[in-house]
């Protein structure tokens, strides 16, 4: 399971929890403007927007999980098993493979509006990257400072949904997740009023009772509701430090602790949490065992170069001893 979030204070922040039981040796990868992007069924991009995000690099190609471009557009792929349905090539249309989708969008477009317009012509084609990296069933959130959309290639075709919540998890499809939020409109950050039986002296005996009924389990639909509640009610100062702290707290509300979700012989955990300041191109992350925030600033690299730059994740716990 995974959760992605878009959040704006003074700047815009975009990131996700990557919840999984295995790692694909992901690193923070900066793709500079002149890195030659090849696409299997559509024209190459020899020059494009620079990109920073987390990716597995295979055969010199950055297989991005989530990333942001220098124009402030962010995009993340989240698991969508049983629902994702990729298609055969569409003659005359723009055929993009799922593993190329993040570079194709972030390399070309500066805003959600621009990306959305181009998507009208796109088919996500069923071409795997390699035998080692077969097709992944994914859906995507694309966000900028002003709005978010969700892109799902399903049986009926490519669906693009407006996403006013700025949150995405996994199954079921986004329109169903969004509909279920209707069930939670009575939840509040304020103490509840006794509307059940006003004549009976019922007590608000604890803080937080206005949100009783908010799910706390780790299923995808429950994480969606929990993250929406936390994200829409979030209050943060406008500084970088206050903003990223708040962002990691939003993701923390739906993080996975080892032992709580069994997968086969192991357990799913939040392998990393990320928060990118899309205005400044700084990608911050924590890992399951490293709660210290680590940052990579894309603008400290030569963005006119041709080669990828990779930063291995700092995985070990960084304890700051006080005596
Ligand atoms: C599984 C990951 C999403 C995390 C998630 O949503 N977990 C929930 C699991 S579940 O719903 O509860 O089953 C996705 C996100 C990005 C994916 C990776 C990226 O798409 C990049 C390549 C793409 C290749 O086709 C496959 C390997 C891969 C390296 C992908 C492996 C895997 O599918 C990743 C890591």
Coordinates of C-alpha atoms and ligand atoms in Angstrom, one line a residue:
X1 CA 0.0 0.0 0.0
X2 CA 1.1 3.5 -0.6
X3 CA -0.2 7.0 0.0
X4 CA 0.7 10.2 -2.0
X5 CA -0.1 13.7 -0.9
X6 CA 0.0 17.2 -2.4
X7 CA 0.1 20.1 0.1
X8 CA 0.6 23.8 -0.2
X9 CA 1.8 26.3 2.4
X10 CA 3.9 29.2 1.1
X11 CA 5.5 26.7 -1.3
X12 CA 4.0 23.5 -2.8
X13 CA 5.0 20.1 -1.4
X14 CA 4.5 16.7 -3.0
X15 CA 5.4 13.3 -1.7
X16 CA 4.4 9.8 -0.8
X17 CA 4.9 6.8 1.5
X18 CA 6.3 3.8 -0.4
X19 CA 4.8 0.8 1.4
X20 CA 6.1 -2.5 0.3
X21 CA 7.8 -5.7 1.6
X22 CA 10.7 -5.6 -0.8
X23 CA 13.1 -2.9 -2.2
X24 CA 14.2 -2.5 -5.8
X25 CA 17.4 -0.7 -4.8
X26 CA 15.9 2.7 -5.3
X27 CA 18.0 5.9 -5.1
X28 CA 17.3 9.6 -5.4
X29 CA 17.9 10.4 -9.1
X30 CA 18.4 13.7 -10.8
X31 CA 17.7 13.6 -14.6
X32 CA 19.3 16.7 -16.2
X33 CA 17.7 18.5 -19.2
X34 CA 20.0 17.0 -21.8
X35 CA 19.7 13.4 -20.7
X36 CA 18.4 11.6 -23.9
X37 CA 15.0 10.1 -23.0
X38 CA 14.1 7.3 -25.4
X39 CA 10.5 6.1 -25.6
X40 CA 9.5 2.7 -27.0
X41 CA 6.7 3.9 -29.2
X42 CA 6.8 7.7 -29.3
X43 CA 9.4 10.3 -30.2
X44 CA 12.5 10.7 -28.0
X45 CA 13.1 13.8 -25.9
X46 CA 16.7 15.1 -26.3
X47 CA 16.0 18.2 -24.3
X48 CA 13.4 18.4 -21.5
X49 CA 12.6 19.7 -18.1
X50 CA 15.0 18.5 -15.4
X51 CA 13.5 15.9 -12.9
X52 CA 14.3 14.8 -9.4
X53 CA 12.7 11.8 -7.6
X54 CA 13.2 8.2 -6.5
X55 CA 13.9 5.6 -9.1
X56 CA 15.5 2.3 -9.8
X57 CA 18.1 2.8 -12.5
X58 CA 18.3 -0.1 -14.9
X59 CA 20.2 -0.2 -18.2
X60 CA 20.9 3.5 -17.7
X61 CA 17.1 4.3 -17.6
X62 CA 15.5 6.0 -14.5
X63 CA 12.4 3.9 -13.6
X64 CA 10.8 6.6 -11.4
X65 CA 8.4 5.8 -8.6
X66 CA 7.6 9.5 -7.9
X67 CA 9.3 12.7 -9.1
X68 CA 9.0 16.4 -9.6
X69 CA 10.2 18.6 -12.4
X70 CA 11.9 22.0 -12.3
X71 CA 8.6 23.7 -13.2
X72 CA 6.9 22.4 -10.0
X73 CA 4.9 19.5 -11.5
X74 CA 4.9 16.3 -9.4
X75 CA 3.8 12.8 -10.3
X76 CA 3.7 9.4 -8.3
X77 CA 2.8 5.9 -9.3
X78 CA 0.9 3.8 -6.8
X79 CA -0.1 0.1 -6.9
X80 CA -3.4 -0.6 -8.6
X81 CA -3.5 -4.4 -8.8
X82 CA -6.6 -6.0 -10.4
X83 CA -7.8 -2.6 -11.7
X84 CA -4.9 -1.4 -14.0
X85 CA -5.5 -2.5 -17.6
X86 CA -2.9 -1.5 -20.1
X87 CA -3.8 -1.6 -23.8
X88 CA -2.4 -2.6 -27.2
X89 CA -0.9 0.1 -29.3
X90 CA -3.4 2.7 -30.7
X91 CA -2.6 3.5 -34.3
X92 CA -2.2 7.3 -34.7
X93 CA -2.3 8.0 -30.9
X94 CA 0.5 8.7 -28.5
X95 CA 1.6 5.3 -27.1
X96 CA 3.4 5.6 -23.8
X97 CA 4.5 2.6 -21.6
X98 CA 3.7 2.7 -17.9
X99 CA 7.4 2.8 -17.0
X100 CA 7.9 5.8 -19.3
X101 CA 4.9 7.7 -18.1
X102 CA 6.6 9.8 -15.4
X103 CA 9.5 10.9 -17.6
X104 CA 7.1 11.5 -20.5
X105 CA 4.8 13.8 -18.4
X106 CA 7.5 15.5 -16.3
X107 CA 9.9 15.9 -19.2
X108 CA 7.3 17.9 -21.2
X109 CA 4.8 19.6 -19.1
X110 CA 4.9 22.5 -16.6
X111 CA 1.4 22.2 -15.1
X112 CA -1.5 19.8 -14.4
X113 CA -3.5 21.7 -17.0
X114 CA -0.9 21.1 -19.7
X115 CA -0.5 17.4 -18.8
X116 CA -4.3 16.9 -18.7
X117 CA -4.7 18.3 -22.2
X118 CA -2.1 16.0 -23.7
X119 CA -3.5 13.0 -21.9
X120 CA -6.6 13.1 -24.2
X121 CA -4.4 11.4 -26.9
X122 CA -2.5 9.0 -24.7
X123 CA -2.7 5.2 -24.5
X124 CA -0.8 3.4 -21.8
X125 CA 0.6 0.4 -23.7
X126 CA 1.2 -3.1 -22.3
X127 CA 5.0 -3.1 -23.0
X128 CA 7.2 -4.2 -20.1
X129 CA 10.6 -2.6 -19.5
X130 CA 12.4 -6.0 -19.4
X131 CA 12.1 -9.5 -18.2
X132 CA 13.5 -8.5 -14.8
X133 CA 11.1 -5.5 -14.5
X134 CA 7.7 -6.6 -15.9
X135 CA 4.7 -4.4 -16.1
X136 CA 3.6 -2.9 -12.8
X137 CA -0.2 -2.3 -12.2
X138 CA -0.2 1.4 -11.3
X139 CA -2.3 4.5 -11.2
X140 CA -0.9 8.0 -10.9
X141 CA -1.4 11.3 -9.2
X142 CA -0.2 14.4 -11.0
X143 CA -0.1 17.7 -9.0
X144 CA 1.1 21.2 -9.1
X145 CA 0.5 24.1 -6.7
X146 CA -3.1 24.7 -7.8
X147 CA -4.6 21.2 -8.4
X148 CA -4.3 17.4 -8.7
X149 CA -5.6 14.8 -11.1
X150 CA -5.5 11.0 -11.0
X151 CA -4.8 8.9 -14.2
X152 CA -6.1 5.4 -14.4
X153 CA -5.9 3.0 -17.3
X154 CA -8.8 0.6 -16.7
X155 CA -10.9 -1.8 -18.7
X156 CA -12.9 1.1 -20.2
X157 CA -9.9 3.1 -21.2
X158 CA -7.8 6.0 -19.9
X159 CA -9.7 7.8 -17.1
X160 CA -8.6 11.2 -15.8
X161 CA -10.2 12.3 -12.5
X162 CA -10.0 15.7 -10.9
X163 CA -8.7 15.2 -7.3
X164 CA -9.7 17.9 -5.0
X165 CA -8.5 16.0 -2.0
X166 CA -4.8 16.0 -3.1
X167 CA -4.4 12.4 -1.8
X168 CA -4.1 9.0 -3.6
X169 CA -3.8 5.5 -2.1
X170 CA -4.4 2.2 -3.9
X171 CA -7.6 0.3 -4.7
X172 CA -10.5 0.7 -5.4
X173 CA -10.5 3.1 -8.4
X174 CA -10.4 6.8 -7.5
X175 CA -14.1 7.6 -8.2
X176 CA -15.1 5.0 -5.7
X177 CA -12.6 6.2 -3.1
X178 CA -13.8 9.7 -3.6
X179 CA -17.5 8.7 -3.2
X180 CA -16.8 6.9 0.1
X181 CA -15.6 10.2 1.6
X182 CA -19.3 11.1 1.7
X183 CA -19.5 8.7 4.6
X184 CA -17.2 10.9 6.7
X185 CA -18.7 14.4 6.3
X186 CA -19.8 14.4 9.9
X187 CA -16.2 14.1 11.2
X188 CA -14.8 17.2 12.7
X189 CA -11.7 18.5 14.5
X190 CA -14.0 20.3 16.9
X191 CA -15.6 18.6 20.0
X192 CA -18.9 16.9 19.1
X193 CA -22.3 18.4 19.9
X194 CA -24.8 16.1 21.5
X195 CA -27.3 15.8 18.6
X196 CA -28.1 12.2 19.6
X197 CA -30.1 13.0 22.7
X198 CA -29.8 16.7 23.6
X199 CA -32.0 16.1 26.7
X200 CA -29.6 13.6 28.1
X201 CA -26.3 15.0 29.7
X202 CA -23.8 13.1 27.5
X203 CA -20.2 14.0 28.1
X204 CA -17.3 14.8 25.8
X205 CA -14.8 13.0 28.0
X206 CA -11.8 13.2 25.6
X207 CA -10.2 15.5 23.1
X208 CA -10.5 14.3 19.5
X209 CA -14.0 12.9 19.9
X210 CA -15.2 14.9 16.9
X211 CA -13.4 12.5 14.6
X212 CA -14.7 9.2 16.2
X213 CA -15.4 7.0 13.2
X214 CA -12.3 8.0 11.3
X215 CA -10.7 4.7 10.2
X216 CA -7.4 3.7 11.7
X217 CA -6.6 0.5 9.9
X218 CA -4.1 0.2 7.1
X219 CA -6.4 -0.8 4.2
X220 CA -6.2 1.4 1.2
X221 CA -9.7 2.9 1.5
X222 CA -9.1 3.6 5.2
X223 CA -5.8 5.2 4.6
X224 CA -7.5 7.4 1.9
X225 CA -10.1 8.6 4.4
X226 CA -7.5 9.1 7.2
X227 CA -5.0 11.0 4.9
X228 CA -7.8 13.2 3.5
X229 CA -9.0 14.1 7.0
X230 CA -5.4 14.9 8.1
X231 CA -4.4 16.7 4.9
X232 CA -7.5 18.9 4.6
X233 CA -7.4 20.0 8.3
X234 CA -3.6 20.4 8.4
X235 CA -2.3 23.7 9.8
X236 CA 1.3 24.6 9.1
X237 CA 3.5 27.7 9.4
X238 CA 4.9 28.9 6.1
X239 CA 8.6 28.3 6.7
X240 CA 10.4 25.4 5.1
X241 CA 11.0 23.7 8.4
X242 CA 7.3 23.9 9.6
X243 CA 6.0 22.9 6.2
X244 CA 8.1 19.8 5.7
X245 CA 7.6 18.8 9.4
X246 CA 3.8 19.0 8.8
X247 CA 4.1 17.1 5.5
X248 CA 5.9 14.2 7.2
X249 CA 3.3 14.2 10.0
X250 CA 0.5 13.9 7.4
X251 CA 2.3 10.9 5.8
X252 CA 3.0 9.5 9.3
X253 CA -0.8 9.3 10.0
X254 CA -0.9 6.5 7.4
X255 CA 2.5 4.9 7.7
X256 CA 2.9 1.1 8.1
X257 CA 4.7 -0.3 11.1
X258 CA 6.5 -3.7 10.6
X259 CA 4.3 -6.5 11.9
X260 CA 0.8 -4.9 11.2
X261 CA 0.3 -6.0 7.5
X262 CA 1.4 -9.5 6.6
X263 CA 2.4 -10.2 3.0
X264 CA 3.5 -13.8 2.4
X265 CA 6.2 -14.6 4.9
X266 CA 7.0 -11.0 5.7
X267 CA 5.3 -7.7 6.4
X268 CA 4.7 -4.5 4.4
X269 CA 6.5 -1.5 5.8
X270 CA 6.9 2.2 4.8
X271 CA 10.2 1.8 3.1
X272 CA 10.5 5.5 2.6
X273 CA 8.5 8.7 3.0
X274 CA 9.2 11.6 0.7
X275 CA 8.4 15.3 0.5
X276 CA 9.6 17.4 -2.4
X277 CA 9.4 21.2 -2.3
X278 CA 8.3 21.5 -5.9
X279 CA 9.0 25.3 -6.0
X280 CA 12.6 24.8 -4.9
X281 CA 13.4 21.4 -6.4
X282 CA 14.5 19.9 -3.0
X283 CA 13.6 16.3 -2.4
X284 CA 13.5 15.3 1.2
X285 CA 13.0 11.8 2.5
X286 CA 13.1 9.5 5.5
X287 CA 13.4 5.7 5.5
X288 CA 11.9 3.1 7.8
X289 CA 15.0 3.1 9.9
X290 CA 16.3 6.6 9.4
X291 CA 13.9 9.1 10.8
X292 CA 16.2 12.0 10.2
X293 CA 15.2 14.0 7.1
X294 CA 17.7 13.9 4.3
X295 CA 17.6 16.3 1.4
X296 CA 18.8 16.5 -2.2
X297 CA 18.7 19.8 -4.0
X298 CA 18.4 19.4 -7.8
X299 CA 19.7 22.9 -8.3
X300 CA 23.0 22.0 -6.8
X301 CA 23.6 19.7 -9.8
X302 CA 24.4 20.8 -13.3
X303 CA 20.9 20.7 -14.8
X304 CA 22.3 21.1 -18.4
X305 CA 24.3 17.9 -18.2
X306 CA 23.5 14.7 -20.0
X307 CA 24.2 12.1 -17.3
X308 CA 21.9 10.9 -14.4
X309 CA 23.1 11.7 -10.9
X310 CA 22.1 9.1 -8.2
X311 CA 22.2 9.4 -4.4
X312 CA 21.9 6.2 -2.5
X313 CA 19.3 6.4 0.3
X314 CA 20.8 7.0 3.8
X315 CA 19.2 4.0 5.5
X316 CA 20.6 3.8 9.0
X317 CA 19.1 5.5 12.0
X318 CA 20.9 8.9 12.8
X319 CA 20.7 9.4 16.5
X320 CA 21.8 12.7 17.9
X321 CA 23.1 12.0 21.4
X322 CA 22.7 14.9 23.9
X323 CA 25.4 13.9 26.4
Ligands
LIG1 C1 4.8 -1.3 -5.6 C2 5.1 0.1 -5.7 C3 3.9 0.9 -5.2 C4 3.8 0.8 -3.7 C5 2.4 0.4 -3.4 O1 1.5 1.0 -3.9 N1 2.3 -0.6 -2.6 C6 1.0 -1.2 -2.2 C7 1.0 -2.7 -2.5 S1 -0.6 -3.2 -2.4 O2 -1.5 -2.3 -3.2 O3 -1.0 -3.2 -1.1 O4 -0.6 -4.5 -3.0 C8 5.5 0.6 -7.1 C9 5.6 2.1 -7.2 C10 6.6 2.4 -8.4 C11 6.9 1.0 -8.9 C12 8.2 0.8 -9.7 C13 8.2 1.8 -10.8 O5 7.1 1.8 -11.6 C14 9.5 1.5 -11.7 C15 9.7 0.1 -12.2 C16 8.7 -0.3 -13.3 C17 8.8 -1.7 -13.8 O6 7.9 -1.9 -14.7 C18 8.7 -2.7 -12.6 C19 9.7 -2.4 -11.5 C20 9.6 -0.9 -11.0 C21 10.8 -0.7 -10.1 C22 8.3 -0.7 -10.2 C23 8.1 -1.7 -9.0 C24 6.8 -1.4 -8.2 O7 5.7 -1.7 -9.0 C25 6.8 0.1 -7.7 C26 7.9 0.2 -6.7

